[in-house]
Coordinates of C-alpha atoms and ligand atoms in Angstrom, one line a residue:
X589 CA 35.6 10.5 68.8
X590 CA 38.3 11.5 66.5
X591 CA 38.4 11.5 62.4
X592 CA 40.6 8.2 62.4
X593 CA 37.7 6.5 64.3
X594 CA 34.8 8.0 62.6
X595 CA 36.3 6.8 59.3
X596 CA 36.3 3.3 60.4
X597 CA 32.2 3.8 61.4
X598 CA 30.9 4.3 58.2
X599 CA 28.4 1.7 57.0
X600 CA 28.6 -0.4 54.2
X601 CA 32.9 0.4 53.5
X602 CA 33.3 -3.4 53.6
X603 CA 30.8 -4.5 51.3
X604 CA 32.5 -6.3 48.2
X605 CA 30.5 -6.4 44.8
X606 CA 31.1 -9.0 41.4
X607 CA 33.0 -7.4 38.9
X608 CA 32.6 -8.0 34.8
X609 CA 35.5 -10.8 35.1
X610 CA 34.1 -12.1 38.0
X611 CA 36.2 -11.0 40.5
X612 CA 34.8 -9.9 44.1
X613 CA 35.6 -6.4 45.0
X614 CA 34.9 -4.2 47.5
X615 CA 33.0 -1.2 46.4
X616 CA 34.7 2.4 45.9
X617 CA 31.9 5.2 46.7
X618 CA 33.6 8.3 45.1
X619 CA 29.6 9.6 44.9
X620 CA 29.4 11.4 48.0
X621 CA 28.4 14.4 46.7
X622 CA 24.5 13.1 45.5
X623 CA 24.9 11.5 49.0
X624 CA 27.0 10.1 51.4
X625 CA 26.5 6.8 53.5
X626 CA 25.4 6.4 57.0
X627 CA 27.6 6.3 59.9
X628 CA 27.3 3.6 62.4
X629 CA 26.8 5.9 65.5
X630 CA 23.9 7.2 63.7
X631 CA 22.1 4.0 63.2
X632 CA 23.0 3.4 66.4
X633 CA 21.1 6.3 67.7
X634 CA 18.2 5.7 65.6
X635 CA 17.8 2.2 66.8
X636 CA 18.1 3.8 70.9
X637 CA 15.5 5.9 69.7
X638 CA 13.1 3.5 68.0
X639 CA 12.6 2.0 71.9
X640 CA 11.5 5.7 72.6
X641 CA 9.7 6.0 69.8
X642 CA 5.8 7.8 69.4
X643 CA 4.3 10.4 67.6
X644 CA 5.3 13.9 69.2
X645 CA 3.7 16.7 70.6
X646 CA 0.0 16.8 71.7
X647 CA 0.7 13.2 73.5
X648 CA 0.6 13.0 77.3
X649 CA 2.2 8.8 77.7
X650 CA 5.8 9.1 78.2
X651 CA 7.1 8.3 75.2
X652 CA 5.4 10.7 73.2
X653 CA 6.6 12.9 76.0
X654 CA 10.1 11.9 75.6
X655 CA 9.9 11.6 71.5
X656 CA 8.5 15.4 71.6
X657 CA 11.5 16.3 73.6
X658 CA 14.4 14.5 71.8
X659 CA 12.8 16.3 68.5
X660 CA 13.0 19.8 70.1
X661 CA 16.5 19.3 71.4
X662 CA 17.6 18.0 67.7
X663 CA 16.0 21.2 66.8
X664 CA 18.2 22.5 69.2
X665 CA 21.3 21.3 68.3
X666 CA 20.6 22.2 64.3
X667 CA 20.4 25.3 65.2
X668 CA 24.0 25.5 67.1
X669 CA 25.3 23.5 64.0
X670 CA 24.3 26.7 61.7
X671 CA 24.5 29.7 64.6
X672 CA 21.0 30.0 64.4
X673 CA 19.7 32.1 67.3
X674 CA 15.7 33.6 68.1
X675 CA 15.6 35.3 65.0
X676 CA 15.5 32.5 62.9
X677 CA 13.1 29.5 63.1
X678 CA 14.4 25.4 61.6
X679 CA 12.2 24.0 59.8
X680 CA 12.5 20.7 59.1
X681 CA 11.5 18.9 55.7
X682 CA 12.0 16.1 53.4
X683 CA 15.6 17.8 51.6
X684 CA 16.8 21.0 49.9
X685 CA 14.8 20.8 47.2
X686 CA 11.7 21.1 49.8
X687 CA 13.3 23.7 51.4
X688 CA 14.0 25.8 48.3
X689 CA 10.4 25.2 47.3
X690 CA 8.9 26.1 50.3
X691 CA 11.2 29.6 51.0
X692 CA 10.0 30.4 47.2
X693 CA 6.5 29.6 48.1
X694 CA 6.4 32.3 50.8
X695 CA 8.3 34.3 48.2
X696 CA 5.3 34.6 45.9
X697 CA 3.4 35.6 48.8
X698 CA 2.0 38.7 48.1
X699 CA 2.4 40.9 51.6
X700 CA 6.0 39.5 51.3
X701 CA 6.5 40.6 47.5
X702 CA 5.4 44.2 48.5
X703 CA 8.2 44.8 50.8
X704 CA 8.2 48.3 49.8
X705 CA 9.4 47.6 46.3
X706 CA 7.6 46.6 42.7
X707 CA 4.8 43.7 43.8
X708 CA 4.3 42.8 40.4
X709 CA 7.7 41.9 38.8
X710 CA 9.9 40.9 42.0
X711 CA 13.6 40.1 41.0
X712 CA 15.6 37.3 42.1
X713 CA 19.0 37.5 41.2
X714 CA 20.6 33.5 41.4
X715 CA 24.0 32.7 39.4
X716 CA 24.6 30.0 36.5
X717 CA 26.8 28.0 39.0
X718 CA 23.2 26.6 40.9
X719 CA 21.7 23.3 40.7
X720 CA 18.3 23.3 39.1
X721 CA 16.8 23.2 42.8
X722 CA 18.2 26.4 43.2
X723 CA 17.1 27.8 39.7
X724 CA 13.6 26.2 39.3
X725 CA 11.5 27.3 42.1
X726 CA 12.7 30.8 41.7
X727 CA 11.1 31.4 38.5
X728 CA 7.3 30.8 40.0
X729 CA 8.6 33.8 42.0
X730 CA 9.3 36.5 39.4
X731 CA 11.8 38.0 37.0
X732 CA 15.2 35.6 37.8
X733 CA 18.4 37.1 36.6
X734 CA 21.6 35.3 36.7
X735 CA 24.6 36.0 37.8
X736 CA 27.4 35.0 35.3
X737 CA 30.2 33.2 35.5
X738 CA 34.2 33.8 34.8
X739 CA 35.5 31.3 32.4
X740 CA 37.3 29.4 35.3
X741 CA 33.9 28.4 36.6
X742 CA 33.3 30.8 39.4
X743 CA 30.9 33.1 40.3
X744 CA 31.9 36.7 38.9
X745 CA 31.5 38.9 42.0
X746 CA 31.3 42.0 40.3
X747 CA 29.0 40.8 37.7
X748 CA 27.2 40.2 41.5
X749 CA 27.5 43.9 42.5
X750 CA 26.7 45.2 39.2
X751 CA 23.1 43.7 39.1
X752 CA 22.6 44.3 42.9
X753 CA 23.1 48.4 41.8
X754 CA 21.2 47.7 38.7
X755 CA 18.3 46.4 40.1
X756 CA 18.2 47.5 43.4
X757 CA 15.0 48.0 44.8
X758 CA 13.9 45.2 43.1
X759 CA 15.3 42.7 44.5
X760 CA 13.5 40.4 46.8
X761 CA 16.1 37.4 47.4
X762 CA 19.4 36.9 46.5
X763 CA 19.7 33.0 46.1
X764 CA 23.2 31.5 46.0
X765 CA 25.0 28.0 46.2
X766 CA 27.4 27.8 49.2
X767 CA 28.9 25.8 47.4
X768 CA 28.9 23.7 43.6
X769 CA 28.2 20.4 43.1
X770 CA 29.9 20.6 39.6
X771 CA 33.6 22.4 40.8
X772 CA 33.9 22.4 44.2
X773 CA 34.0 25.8 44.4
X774 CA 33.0 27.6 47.4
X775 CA 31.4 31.2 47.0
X776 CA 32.0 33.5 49.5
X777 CA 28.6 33.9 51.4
X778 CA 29.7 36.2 53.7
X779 CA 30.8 38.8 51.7
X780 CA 27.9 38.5 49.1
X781 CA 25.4 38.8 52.2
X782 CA 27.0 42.3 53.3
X783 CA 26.9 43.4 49.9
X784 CA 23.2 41.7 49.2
X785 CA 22.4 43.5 52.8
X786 CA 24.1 47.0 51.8
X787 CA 21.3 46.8 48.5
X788 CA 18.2 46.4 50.7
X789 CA 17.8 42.6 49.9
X790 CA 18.1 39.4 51.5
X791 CA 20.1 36.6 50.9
X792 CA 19.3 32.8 50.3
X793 CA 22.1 30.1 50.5
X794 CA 21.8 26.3 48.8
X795 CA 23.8 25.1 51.6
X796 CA 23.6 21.3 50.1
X797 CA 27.3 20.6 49.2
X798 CA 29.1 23.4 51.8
X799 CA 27.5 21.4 55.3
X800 CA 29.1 18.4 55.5
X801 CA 32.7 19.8 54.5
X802 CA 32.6 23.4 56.3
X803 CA 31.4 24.6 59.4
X804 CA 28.3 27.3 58.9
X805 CA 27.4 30.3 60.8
X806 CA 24.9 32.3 60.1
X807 CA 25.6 35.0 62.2
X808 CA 23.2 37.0 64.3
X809 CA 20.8 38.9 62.3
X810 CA 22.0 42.3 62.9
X811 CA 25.2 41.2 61.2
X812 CA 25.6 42.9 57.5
X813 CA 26.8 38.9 57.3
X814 CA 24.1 37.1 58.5
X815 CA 22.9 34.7 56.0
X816 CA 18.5 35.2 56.1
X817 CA 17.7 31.4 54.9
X818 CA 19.6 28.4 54.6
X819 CA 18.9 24.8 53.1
X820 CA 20.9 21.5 53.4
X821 CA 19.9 18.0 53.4
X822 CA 21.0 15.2 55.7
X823 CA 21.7 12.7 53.2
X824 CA 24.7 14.6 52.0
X825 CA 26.2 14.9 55.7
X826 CA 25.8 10.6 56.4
X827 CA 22.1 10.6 58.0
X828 CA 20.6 9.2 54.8
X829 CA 17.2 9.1 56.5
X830 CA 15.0 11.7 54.7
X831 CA 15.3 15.3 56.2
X832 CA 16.4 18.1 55.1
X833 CA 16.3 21.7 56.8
X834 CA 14.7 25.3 56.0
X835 CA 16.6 28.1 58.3
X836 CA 14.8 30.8 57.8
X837 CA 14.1 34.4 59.2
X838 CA 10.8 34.4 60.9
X839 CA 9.7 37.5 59.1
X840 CA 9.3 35.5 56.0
X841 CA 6.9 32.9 57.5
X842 CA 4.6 35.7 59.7
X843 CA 2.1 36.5 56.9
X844 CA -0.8 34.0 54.8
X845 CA -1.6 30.3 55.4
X846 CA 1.6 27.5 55.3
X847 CA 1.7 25.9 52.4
X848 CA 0.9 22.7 53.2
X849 CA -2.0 22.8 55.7
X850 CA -3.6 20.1 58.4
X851 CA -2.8 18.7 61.6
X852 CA 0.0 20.2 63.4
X853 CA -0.3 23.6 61.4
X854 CA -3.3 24.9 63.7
X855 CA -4.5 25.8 66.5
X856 CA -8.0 26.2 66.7
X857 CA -10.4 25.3 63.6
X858 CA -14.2 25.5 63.6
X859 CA -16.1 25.1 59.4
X860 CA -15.0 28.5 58.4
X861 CA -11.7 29.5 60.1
X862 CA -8.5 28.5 60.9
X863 CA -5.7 30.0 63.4
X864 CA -2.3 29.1 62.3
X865 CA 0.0 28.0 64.6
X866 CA 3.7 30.0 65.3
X867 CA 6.7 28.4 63.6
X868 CA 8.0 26.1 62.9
X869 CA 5.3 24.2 63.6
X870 CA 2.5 25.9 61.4
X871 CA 5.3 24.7 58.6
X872 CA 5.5 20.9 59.4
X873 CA 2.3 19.8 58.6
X874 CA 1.2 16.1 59.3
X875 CA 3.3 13.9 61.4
X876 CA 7.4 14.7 60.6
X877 CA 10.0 12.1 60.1
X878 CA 11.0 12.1 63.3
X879 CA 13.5 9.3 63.0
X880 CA 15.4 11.4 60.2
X881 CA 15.7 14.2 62.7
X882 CA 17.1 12.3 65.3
X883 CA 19.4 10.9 62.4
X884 CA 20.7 14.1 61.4
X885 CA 21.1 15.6 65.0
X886 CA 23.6 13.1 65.4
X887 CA 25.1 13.5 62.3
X888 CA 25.7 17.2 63.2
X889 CA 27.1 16.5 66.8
X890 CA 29.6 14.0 65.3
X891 CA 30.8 16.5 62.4
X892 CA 31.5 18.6 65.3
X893 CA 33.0 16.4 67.1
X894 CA 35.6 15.4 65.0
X895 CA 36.5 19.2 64.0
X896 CA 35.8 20.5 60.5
X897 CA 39.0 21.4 60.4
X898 CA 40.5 17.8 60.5
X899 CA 37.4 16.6 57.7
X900 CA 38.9 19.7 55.4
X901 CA 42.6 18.5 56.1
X902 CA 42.2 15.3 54.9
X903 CA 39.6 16.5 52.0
X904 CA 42.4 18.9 50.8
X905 CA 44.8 16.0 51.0
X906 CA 42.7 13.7 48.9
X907 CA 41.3 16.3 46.3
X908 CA 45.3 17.1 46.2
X909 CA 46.6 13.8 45.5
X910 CA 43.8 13.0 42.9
X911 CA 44.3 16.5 41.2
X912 CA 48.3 15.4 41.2
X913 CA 47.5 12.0 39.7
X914 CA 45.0 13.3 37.1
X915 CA 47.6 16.1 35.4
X916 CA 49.6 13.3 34.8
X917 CA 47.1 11.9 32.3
X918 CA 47.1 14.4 29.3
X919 CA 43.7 12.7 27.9
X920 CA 41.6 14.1 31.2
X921 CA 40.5 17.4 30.9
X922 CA 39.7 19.2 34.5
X923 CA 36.5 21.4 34.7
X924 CA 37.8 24.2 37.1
X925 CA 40.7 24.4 39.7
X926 CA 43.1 22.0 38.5
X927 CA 46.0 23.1 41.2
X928 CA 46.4 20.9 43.9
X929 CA 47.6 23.5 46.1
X930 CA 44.0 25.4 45.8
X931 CA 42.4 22.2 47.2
X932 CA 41.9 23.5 51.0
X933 CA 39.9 26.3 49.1
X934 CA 37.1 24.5 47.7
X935 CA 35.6 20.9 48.0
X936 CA 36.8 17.5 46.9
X937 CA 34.1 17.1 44.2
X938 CA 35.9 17.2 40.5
X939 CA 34.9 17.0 37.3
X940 CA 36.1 15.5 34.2
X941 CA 36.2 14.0 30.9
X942 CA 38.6 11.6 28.9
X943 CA 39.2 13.2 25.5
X944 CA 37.6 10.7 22.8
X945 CA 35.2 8.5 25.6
X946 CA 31.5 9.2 26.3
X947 CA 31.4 9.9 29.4
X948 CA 28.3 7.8 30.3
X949 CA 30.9 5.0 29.0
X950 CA 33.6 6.3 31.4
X951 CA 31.1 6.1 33.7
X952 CA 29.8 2.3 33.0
X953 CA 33.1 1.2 32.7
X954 CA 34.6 2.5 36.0
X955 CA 31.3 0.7 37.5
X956 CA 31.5 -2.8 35.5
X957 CA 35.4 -3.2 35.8
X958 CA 36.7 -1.1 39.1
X959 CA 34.0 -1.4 41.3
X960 CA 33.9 2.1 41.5
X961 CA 30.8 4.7 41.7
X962 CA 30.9 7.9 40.4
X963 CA 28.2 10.2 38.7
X964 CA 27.6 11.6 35.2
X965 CA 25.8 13.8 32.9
X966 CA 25.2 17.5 34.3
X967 CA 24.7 16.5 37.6
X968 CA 21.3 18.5 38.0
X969 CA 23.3 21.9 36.7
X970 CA 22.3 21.9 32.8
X971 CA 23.0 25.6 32.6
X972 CA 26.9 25.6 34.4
X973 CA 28.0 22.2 32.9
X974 CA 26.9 23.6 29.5
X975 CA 28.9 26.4 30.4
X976 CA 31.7 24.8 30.9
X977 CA 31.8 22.3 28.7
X978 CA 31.3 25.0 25.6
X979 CA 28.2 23.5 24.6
X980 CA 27.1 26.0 21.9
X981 CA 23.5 27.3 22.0
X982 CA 23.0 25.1 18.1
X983 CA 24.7 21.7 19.7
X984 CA 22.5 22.3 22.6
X985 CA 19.2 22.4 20.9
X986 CA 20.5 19.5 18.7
X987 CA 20.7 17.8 22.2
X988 CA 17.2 19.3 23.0
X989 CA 15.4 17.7 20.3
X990 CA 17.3 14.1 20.3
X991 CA 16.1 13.9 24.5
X992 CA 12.1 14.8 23.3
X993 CA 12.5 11.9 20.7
X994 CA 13.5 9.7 23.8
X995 CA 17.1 9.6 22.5
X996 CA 19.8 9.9 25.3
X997 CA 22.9 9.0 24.0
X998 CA 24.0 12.4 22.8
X999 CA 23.9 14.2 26.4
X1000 CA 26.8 16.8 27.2
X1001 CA 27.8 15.9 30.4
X1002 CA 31.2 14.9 32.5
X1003 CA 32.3 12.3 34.8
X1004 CA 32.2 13.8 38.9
X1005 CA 33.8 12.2 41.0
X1006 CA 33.2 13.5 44.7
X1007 CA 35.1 12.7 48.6
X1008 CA 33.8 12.2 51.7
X1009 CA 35.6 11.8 55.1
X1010 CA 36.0 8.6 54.6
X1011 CA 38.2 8.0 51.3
X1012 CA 41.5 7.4 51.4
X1013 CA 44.3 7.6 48.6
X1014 CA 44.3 4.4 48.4
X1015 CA 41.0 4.3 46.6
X1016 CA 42.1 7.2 44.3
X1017 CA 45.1 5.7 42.7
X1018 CA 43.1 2.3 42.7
X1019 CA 40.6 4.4 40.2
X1020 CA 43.6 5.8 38.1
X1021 CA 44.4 2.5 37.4
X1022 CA 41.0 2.1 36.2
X1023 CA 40.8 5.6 34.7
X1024 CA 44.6 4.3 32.8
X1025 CA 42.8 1.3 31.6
X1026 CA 39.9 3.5 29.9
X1027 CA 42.5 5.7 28.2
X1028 CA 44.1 3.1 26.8
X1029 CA 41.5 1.2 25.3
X1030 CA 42.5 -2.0 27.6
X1031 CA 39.4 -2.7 29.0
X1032 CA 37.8 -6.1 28.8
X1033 CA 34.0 -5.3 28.1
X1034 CA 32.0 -4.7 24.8
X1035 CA 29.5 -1.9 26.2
X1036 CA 26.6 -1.3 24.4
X1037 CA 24.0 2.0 24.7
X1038 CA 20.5 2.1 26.0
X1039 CA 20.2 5.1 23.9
X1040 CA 16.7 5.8 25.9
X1041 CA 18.3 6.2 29.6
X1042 CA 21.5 7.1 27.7
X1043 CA 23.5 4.7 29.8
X1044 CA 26.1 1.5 28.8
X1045 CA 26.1 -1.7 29.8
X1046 CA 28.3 -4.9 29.1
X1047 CA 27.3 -6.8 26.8
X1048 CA 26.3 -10.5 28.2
X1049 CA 26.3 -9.8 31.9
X1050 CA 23.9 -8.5 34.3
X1051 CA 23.8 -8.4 38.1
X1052 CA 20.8 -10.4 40.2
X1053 CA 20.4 -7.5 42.7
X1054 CA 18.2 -9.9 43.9
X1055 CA 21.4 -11.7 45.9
X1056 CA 22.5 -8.2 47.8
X1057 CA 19.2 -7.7 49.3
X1058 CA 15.6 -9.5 50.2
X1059 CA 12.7 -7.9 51.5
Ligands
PLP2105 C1 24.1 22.3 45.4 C2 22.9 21.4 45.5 N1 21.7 22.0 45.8 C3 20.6 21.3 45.9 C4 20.6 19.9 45.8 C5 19.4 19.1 46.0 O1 19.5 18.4 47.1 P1 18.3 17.3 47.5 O2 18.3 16.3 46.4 O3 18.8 16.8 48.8 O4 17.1 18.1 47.6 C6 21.8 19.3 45.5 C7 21.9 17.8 45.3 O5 22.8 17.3 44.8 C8 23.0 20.1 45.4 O6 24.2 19.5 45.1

């Protein structure tokens, strides 16, 4: 399977929605990074599977035989995706937000936060670039300090080193985004983990946006390189089914009770005791999604199949020609790289706004009139999009106070507009045209605010979802 034929395989490209004016169109998805659509060999494995299909492990009939071994070998084959080898145990959960949770879970175990260093007031140093799943669960773990940013958006590596000397000792996790879901911008892990590594510490990557664009290695464990846990989520690499992964160092897991507890997680139990089992199973309690894995094994064969390197050429070539396109327009302002020929350096996700237009209206009216999805508001990164935006610390609790009275229509935010291996230019110069229309005020629609979701709408027409799908 090559790139040009994958691209034709993913489900739902053909799909035509009702615009405002009526006319039929068929839907642009420039959303992929929240979460990409399936690809037709995938369903196609899912539904081979489904014949096989039974609850695994413990079960002697074949196909609980047979389901127990296709989910070992996905297992398996996530591991090869990410250069996972014995030293590290996959763990598979519901996304990276589970994962996350469940690394800082073991993190505020106590035998784990007395590695030597101060149990009571562990460290974990984390950068304004993350998402809030990568900010939030850190701060039932300890003290979080944050790693600033440089006023182009990225990560300020030195700002990095200086807290890893500062607090060194400390330190119980360094917990970093492989790559944002605001910019694009990829960090280098590598480097962070030798330095992370050189302090005594261990590092943490938010692998959500970097695994369906790059190819990962973790490298072995002795490696000053190796990256100690990793999360990701299928839905982001087209096996929308519900998974997502933990790869963690074994160490972390080898202490206390899992966190969710019950069948699957034990070996022997009598009123009193309990024997945990060894990973990963003792951290998949009750009965896993066993289609999703399946899913997402094949997602990962196929991304390797047609070669990382041909998804990042034609990427680059899209995030290029959009970048191109978009400097033409004076009104657009660019959060972050805005040179096209940086675009093999970081992801095809960019951000925007149109000087003068909400951008929940932008939004609505790319929807409504082009048929085209994208996302906006702060895309789950309050802190960076603040950040970038220059949201002052006054506007910000002017926001605060107008969201607790219910009131949504003031949010800071941006329009994100995100590639997948699937896009063409086509579909980017069709959303300029749109985007043109915006600027100039030539749009047919009167949109009006639900000031409570903080979203627009036309006014006069709504869509019978009802006619696109029946249960
Ligand atoms: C960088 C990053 N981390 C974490 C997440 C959370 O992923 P999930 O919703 O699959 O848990 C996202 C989702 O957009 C993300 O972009």
């Amino acid at each position: 399977m090559d790139l040009m034929e994958l691209q034709k395989l993913v489900v739902g490209l053909d799909e035509h929605i009702t615009l405002l004016d009526g006319r039929r169109t068929k839907y642009i998805n420039f959303d992929n990074a929240s979460s990409t659509p399936t690809l037709l060999p995938v369903q196609e494995k899912i539904n081979e599977f489904c014949k096989w299909y039974s609850n695994i492990h413990r079960g002697t009939g074949f196909k609980s035989q047979l389901s127990s071994w296709i989910f070992e070998e996905a297992r398996n084959i996530i591991a090869q995706f990410v250069g996972a080898d014995a030293s590290s145990a996959v763990i598979f959960c519901k996304n990276t937000t589970e994962a996350i949770n469940k690394l800082a879970l073991r993190f505020q175990c106590p035998i784990i936060n007395a590695m030597g260093k101060d149990a009571d007031k562990p460290v974990i140093l984390t950068s304004i670039m993350e998402h809030h799943s990568n900010e939030l669960p850190w701060r039932k773990v300890g003290k979080v300090v944050h790693v600033d940013i440089k006023s182009d958006g990225t990560v300020n590596s030195s700002d990095l080193y200086k807290k890893l000397e500062m607090y060194e000792g400390k330190i119980c996790l360094v917990a970093i985004s492989g790559a944002s879901n605001v910019t694009g911008y990829i960090n280098p892990i590598h480097e962070y983990a030798a330095k992370v590594h050189d302090a005594g510490a261990q590092i943490a990557v938010d692998a959500a946006q970097l695994v369906p664009h790059r190819p990962i290695n973790i490298k072995p464990k002795g490696d000053p390189q190796h990256i100690d846990y990793l999360a990701f989520s299928a839905h982001k690499m087209y096996a929308p089914y519900g998974i997502g992964v933990l790869v963690t160092d074994r160490s972390a897991f080898e202490h206390g009770a899992p966190d969710y507890v019950g069948g699957g997680t034990v070996d022997i139990v009598d009123l009193e005791s309990a024997y945990w089992k060894d990973l990963p199973e003792r951290e998949e309690a009750g009965t896993p999604d066993i289609v999703g894995v399946v899913a997402l094994a094949k997602a990962a064969r196929l991304l390797e199949e047609v070669d990382f390197n041909n998804i990042i050429e034609h990427e680059s070539d899209l995030t290029s020609h959009a970048l191109k396109k978009l400097s033409t327009m004076p009104q657009v302002i660019i959060y972050g790289d805005k040179s096209p020929e940086n675009a093999r350096t970081r992801l095809g996700v960019i951000c925007f706004n149109v000087k003068g237009s909400d951008h929940a209206l932008v939004a609505a009216i790319l929807a409504y009139e082009g048929g085209i999805g994208v996302r906006n508001g702060c895309f789950c990164a309050h802190p960076y999009v603040k950040r970038l935006l220059g949201v002052t610390p006054e506007q910000a609790k002017e926001v605060e106070k107008c969201i607790l009275a219910r009131d949504r229509s003031r949010i800071p935010g941006a329009i994100r507009m995100s590639f997948g291996l699937y896009n063409t230019k086509e579909e980017i110069d069709q959303f300029c045209k749109v985007l043109s229309m915006i600027i100039t005020k030539t749009y047919k629609g009167k949109y009006l605010i639900d000031k409570e979701r903080g979203e627009y709408y036309p006014e006069g027409f709504r869509t019978d979802f009802s006619k696109f799908f029946k249960f």
